């Protein structure tokens, strides 16, 4: 009986999380769930047909944070990433790592026209809580062998830097589009936007969304409301992969106490669900 109930609730949502009047799709079009890029995290274990948990051949993390598989767990219909202090310092390629974070990457690629959203509650530490997409140059050729990155939300719980620009990083939706590592005469740069969140990012769950409407237009949504529209410096036309990551930023240093003195809950980023939609 329980299994039937779980199955009936899975993907019960019929359209993206929009407040009234905020769905900007043209009349006559309906949103259809892209199941291979969506996850309710109700199965009790990670769906490895949808997610790769760390990929050390490609990216092990930014020192001092290294990605570890055991940071990721599922419980009570939530994906949890619980950061921790390593029992001893690890040295990889001459670099020192002291903290464990997580990196999940979607197995399947996302495409122009799709809408991405997640319900997330940030951790309270100096490490990040994020939801973003990025191209994979290893799978591309010619002028397409470049990086486009769509950051829907990047935040930290504890701000350990004195930099003025970062002082609201745990009270805002911080979104960006990046173009870099180009081979041809393609513009490089970053354009993004911010939106204020009531309280801190770790106080409650928030729904962060982005509609990759076209190669030249991306719309960002916070809790069902359109908050920013961005034209990237270069066309966003390449397939990208969804990333759920907790990492260390070089601008937000490790606090003197190590930054991991809080409870398990304080150290955990929670994802209630990730959903991807396509117009039909």
Coordinates of C-alpha atoms in Angstrom, one line a residue:
X1 CA 0.0 0.0 0.0
X2 CA 2.8 2.4 0.9
X3 CA 4.5 1.8 -2.4
X4 CA 1.4 2.6 -4.3
X5 CA 1.0 5.9 -2.3
X6 CA 4.6 6.8 -3.0
X7 CA 4.3 6.1 -6.7
X8 CA 1.1 8.1 -7.0
X9 CA 2.7 11.1 -5.3
X10 CA 5.8 11.0 -7.5
X11 CA 5.7 13.7 -10.1
X12 CA 2.2 14.7 -9.1
X13 CA 3.2 18.3 -9.9
X14 CA 1.6 19.2 -13.3
X15 CA 3.5 22.5 -14.0
X16 CA 6.4 24.6 -12.7
X17 CA 6.1 26.4 -9.4
X18 CA 4.8 29.8 -10.6
X19 CA 2.7 32.3 -8.7
X20 CA -0.4 33.7 -10.6
X21 CA 0.6 35.7 -13.6
X22 CA 4.2 34.7 -13.5
X23 CA 4.2 32.0 -16.1
X24 CA 5.5 33.8 -19.2
X25 CA 4.9 30.9 -21.7
X26 CA 2.7 31.9 -24.6
X27 CA -0.9 30.9 -24.4
X28 CA -1.6 27.5 -25.9
X29 CA 1.6 26.0 -24.7
X30 CA 1.8 23.6 -21.7
X31 CA 4.7 22.5 -19.6
X32 CA 5.6 18.8 -19.7
X33 CA 7.9 17.3 -17.1
X34 CA 11.3 16.0 -18.4
X35 CA 11.5 12.9 -16.2
X36 CA 15.1 12.0 -16.8
X37 CA 16.1 15.5 -15.5
X38 CA 13.7 15.5 -12.6
X39 CA 13.8 13.8 -9.2
X40 CA 11.6 13.9 -6.1
X41 CA 14.2 12.0 -4.1
X42 CA 11.5 9.6 -2.7
X43 CA 13.2 6.3 -3.4
X44 CA 15.4 6.2 -0.3
X45 CA 18.6 5.9 -2.4
X46 CA 20.3 7.9 -5.1
X47 CA 19.0 7.2 -8.6
X48 CA 22.2 6.5 -10.5
X49 CA 20.4 6.5 -13.8
X50 CA 19.9 10.2 -13.3
X51 CA 22.9 11.4 -11.2
X52 CA 26.7 10.8 -11.0
X53 CA 27.9 11.2 -7.4
X54 CA 31.3 12.9 -7.8
X55 CA 33.6 12.4 -10.8
X56 CA 37.2 12.6 -9.5
X57 CA 38.6 12.2 -13.1
X58 CA 37.1 15.5 -14.0
X59 CA 36.8 17.6 -10.8
X60 CA 37.7 16.8 -7.2
X61 CA 36.8 20.1 -5.7
X62 CA 38.4 23.5 -5.0
X63 CA 40.9 23.4 -2.1
X64 CA 40.3 23.1 0.8
X65 CA 37.0 21.3 -0.1
X66 CA 37.2 17.8 -1.7
X67 CA 34.1 16.0 -3.0
X68 CA 33.2 12.8 -1.2
X69 CA 30.5 10.3 -2.0
X70 CA 29.5 9.8 1.6
X71 CA 28.4 13.5 1.9
X72 CA 25.3 12.5 -0.1
X73 CA 22.4 10.7 1.5
X74 CA 18.6 10.4 1.1
X75 CA 16.1 10.4 3.9
X76 CA 12.4 11.3 4.3
X77 CA 12.0 12.3 0.7
X78 CA 15.0 14.7 0.8
X79 CA 18.4 14.7 -0.8
X80 CA 20.9 15.7 1.8
X81 CA 24.5 16.9 1.4
X82 CA 26.1 16.9 4.9
X83 CA 29.5 18.6 4.8
X84 CA 32.2 17.6 7.3
X85 CA 35.8 18.2 8.5
X86 CA 38.1 15.5 7.2
X87 CA 39.6 13.3 10.0
X88 CA 43.0 14.2 8.6
X89 CA 44.3 16.5 5.8
X90 CA 44.5 14.9 2.4
X91 CA 47.0 16.0 -0.2
X92 CA 46.0 15.5 -3.9
X93 CA 48.2 16.8 -6.7
X94 CA 50.2 18.9 -4.2
X95 CA 47.0 20.6 -2.9
X96 CA 45.7 20.3 0.7
X97 CA 42.1 19.3 1.4
X98 CA 40.6 19.6 4.9
X99 CA 36.8 19.6 4.3
X100 CA 34.3 17.3 2.5
X101 CA 31.7 18.5 0.1
X102 CA 29.5 17.0 -2.6
X103 CA 29.0 17.1 -6.4
X104 CA 26.1 15.6 -8.2
X105 CA 25.9 15.9 -12.0
X106 CA 23.0 14.9 -14.1
X107 CA 23.7 11.9 -16.4
X108 CA 21.5 13.4 -19.1
X109 CA 22.0 16.8 -20.7
X110 CA 19.7 19.8 -20.6
X111 CA 18.7 21.7 -23.7
X112 CA 17.6 25.2 -24.8
X113 CA 14.0 25.9 -24.1
X114 CA 13.8 23.9 -20.8
X115 CA 12.9 25.3 -17.4
X116 CA 14.8 24.2 -14.3
X117 CA 13.8 24.5 -10.7
X118 CA 14.6 23.1 -7.3
X119 CA 13.4 23.4 -3.8
X120 CA 16.5 23.8 -1.6
X121 CA 17.4 24.8 2.0
X122 CA 21.0 25.9 2.4
X123 CA 23.4 24.7 5.0
X124 CA 24.6 27.1 7.7
X125 CA 28.3 26.7 7.1
X126 CA 30.9 28.7 5.2
X127 CA 30.5 26.1 2.4
X128 CA 28.1 26.6 -0.5
X129 CA 24.6 25.4 -1.4
X130 CA 24.1 25.5 -5.2
X131 CA 21.9 24.7 -8.2
X132 CA 23.4 25.3 -11.6
X133 CA 24.2 23.9 -15.1
X134 CA 27.4 23.7 -17.2
X135 CA 28.5 22.5 -20.6
X136 CA 31.1 19.7 -20.9
X137 CA 33.9 20.7 -23.4
X138 CA 35.2 17.1 -23.4
X139 CA 32.1 16.1 -25.4
X140 CA 32.3 19.0 -27.8
X141 CA 34.4 19.9 -30.9
X142 CA 35.6 22.9 -32.8
X143 CA 34.2 26.3 -31.8
X144 CA 31.7 24.5 -29.5
X145 CA 34.5 23.3 -27.3
X146 CA 33.9 26.0 -24.7
X147 CA 32.2 26.5 -21.4
X148 CA 28.8 28.0 -20.8
X149 CA 27.6 28.0 -17.1
X150 CA 24.2 28.9 -15.8
X151 CA 24.2 29.5 -12.1
X152 CA 20.6 29.5 -10.8
X153 CA 21.5 29.8 -7.1
X154 CA 24.8 30.0 -5.3
X155 CA 24.9 30.8 -1.6
X156 CA 26.8 30.2 1.6
X157 CA 25.4 30.0 5.2
X158 CA 28.3 31.7 7.1
X159 CA 30.0 34.7 5.5
X160 CA 33.6 34.6 6.7
X161 CA 35.0 37.2 4.3
X162 CA 35.1 41.0 5.0
X163 CA 34.5 41.7 1.3
X164 CA 31.6 44.2 1.1
X165 CA 30.1 42.6 -2.1
X166 CA 29.6 39.3 -0.3
X167 CA 27.9 40.5 2.9
X168 CA 24.4 39.6 1.6
X169 CA 25.4 36.3 0.0
X170 CA 23.3 34.4 2.5
X171 CA 20.2 36.6 2.0
X172 CA 19.9 36.6 -1.7
X173 CA 19.4 34.5 -4.9
X174 CA 22.7 34.9 -6.6
X175 CA 22.5 34.0 -10.3
X176 CA 25.0 34.3 -13.2
X177 CA 25.7 33.3 -16.8
X178 CA 29.3 32.7 -17.6
X179 CA 31.1 32.3 -21.0
X180 CA 34.7 31.2 -20.8
X181 CA 37.4 28.9 -22.1
X182 CA 36.6 29.7 -25.7
X183 CA 38.6 28.5 -28.7
X184 CA 37.2 30.9 -31.3
X185 CA 36.2 34.5 -31.6
X186 CA 33.4 34.2 -29.0
X187 CA 32.7 36.7 -26.3
X188 CA 33.9 35.9 -22.7
X189 CA 32.3 37.3 -19.6
X190 CA 29.7 37.1 -16.9
X191 CA 26.2 38.6 -16.6
X192 CA 23.8 37.9 -13.7
X193 CA 21.4 39.2 -11.2
X194 CA 20.4 39.1 -7.6
X195 CA 17.1 38.9 -5.7
X196 CA 16.5 39.4 -2.0
X197 CA 15.3 36.4 0.1
X198 CA 13.2 37.0 3.2
X199 CA 15.6 35.9 6.0
X200 CA 18.6 33.7 5.5
X201 CA 19.0 31.0 2.8
X202 CA 19.1 28.4 5.5
X203 CA 15.9 29.5 7.4
X204 CA 13.6 27.6 5.1
X205 CA 13.2 26.0 1.7
X206 CA 13.0 28.3 -1.4
X207 CA 12.3 27.4 -5.0
X208 CA 15.0 28.6 -7.4
X209 CA 14.2 28.5 -11.1
X210 CA 15.5 29.5 -14.5
X211 CA 13.9 29.3 -17.9
X212 CA 16.5 28.8 -20.6
X213 CA 14.1 30.4 -23.0
X214 CA 16.5 30.9 -25.9
X215 CA 20.2 31.1 -26.6
X216 CA 20.1 34.8 -25.8
X217 CA 17.5 35.0 -23.0
X218 CA 17.4 33.4 -19.5
X219 CA 14.6 34.2 -17.0
X220 CA 15.3 33.7 -13.3
X221 CA 12.5 32.9 -10.8
X222 CA 12.5 33.0 -7.0
X223 CA 9.6 31.3 -5.1
X224 CA 7.4 31.5 -8.2
X225 CA 8.1 35.1 -9.1
X226 CA 10.2 36.4 -12.1
X227 CA 13.1 38.4 -10.6
X228 CA 15.6 38.8 -13.4
X229 CA 16.0 38.5 -17.1
X230 CA 19.5 38.1 -18.5
X231 CA 21.1 38.1 -22.0
X232 CA 24.4 36.2 -21.8
X233 CA 27.5 37.7 -23.3
X234 CA 27.7 34.7 -25.7
X235 CA 25.0 32.4 -27.1
X236 CA 23.9 29.7 -24.7
X237 CA 23.2 27.0 -27.3
X238 CA 25.3 24.0 -26.0
X239 CA 23.9 21.1 -24.0
X240 CA 24.5 21.6 -20.3
X241 CA 24.4 19.3 -17.3
X242 CA 22.6 20.0 -14.0
X243 CA 24.9 20.3 -10.9
X244 CA 24.0 20.1 -7.2
X245 CA 27.2 21.1 -5.3
X246 CA 28.4 22.0 -1.9
X247 CA 32.0 23.4 -2.1
X248 CA 34.5 25.9 -0.7
X249 CA 35.0 29.3 -2.3
X250 CA 38.4 30.9 -2.3
X251 CA 36.8 34.2 -1.3
X252 CA 35.1 32.8 1.8
X253 CA 37.9 31.3 3.9
X254 CA 37.7 28.6 6.5
X255 CA 36.7 30.1 9.8
X256 CA 39.1 29.8 12.7
X257 CA 37.0 27.1 14.4
X258 CA 37.1 25.0 11.2
X259 CA 33.5 26.0 10.3
X260 CA 32.0 22.6 11.1
X261 CA 31.1 22.9 14.8
X262 CA 27.4 22.9 14.1
X263 CA 25.0 20.0 14.2
X264 CA 24.5 17.6 11.4
X265 CA 21.4 19.6 10.4
X266 CA 23.4 22.8 10.4
X267 CA 26.0 21.2 8.1
X268 CA 23.4 19.9 5.6
X269 CA 22.0 21.3 2.4
X270 CA 18.6 19.9 1.7
X271 CA 17.0 19.4 -1.7
X272 CA 13.3 18.5 -1.6
X273 CA 13.1 18.0 -5.4
X274 CA 14.6 19.0 -8.7
X275 CA 12.3 19.4 -11.7
X276 CA 12.9 20.1 -15.4
X277 CA 10.1 21.2 -17.8
X278 CA 9.7 21.6 -21.5
X279 CA 7.0 23.4 -23.5
X280 CA 4.8 21.3 -25.7

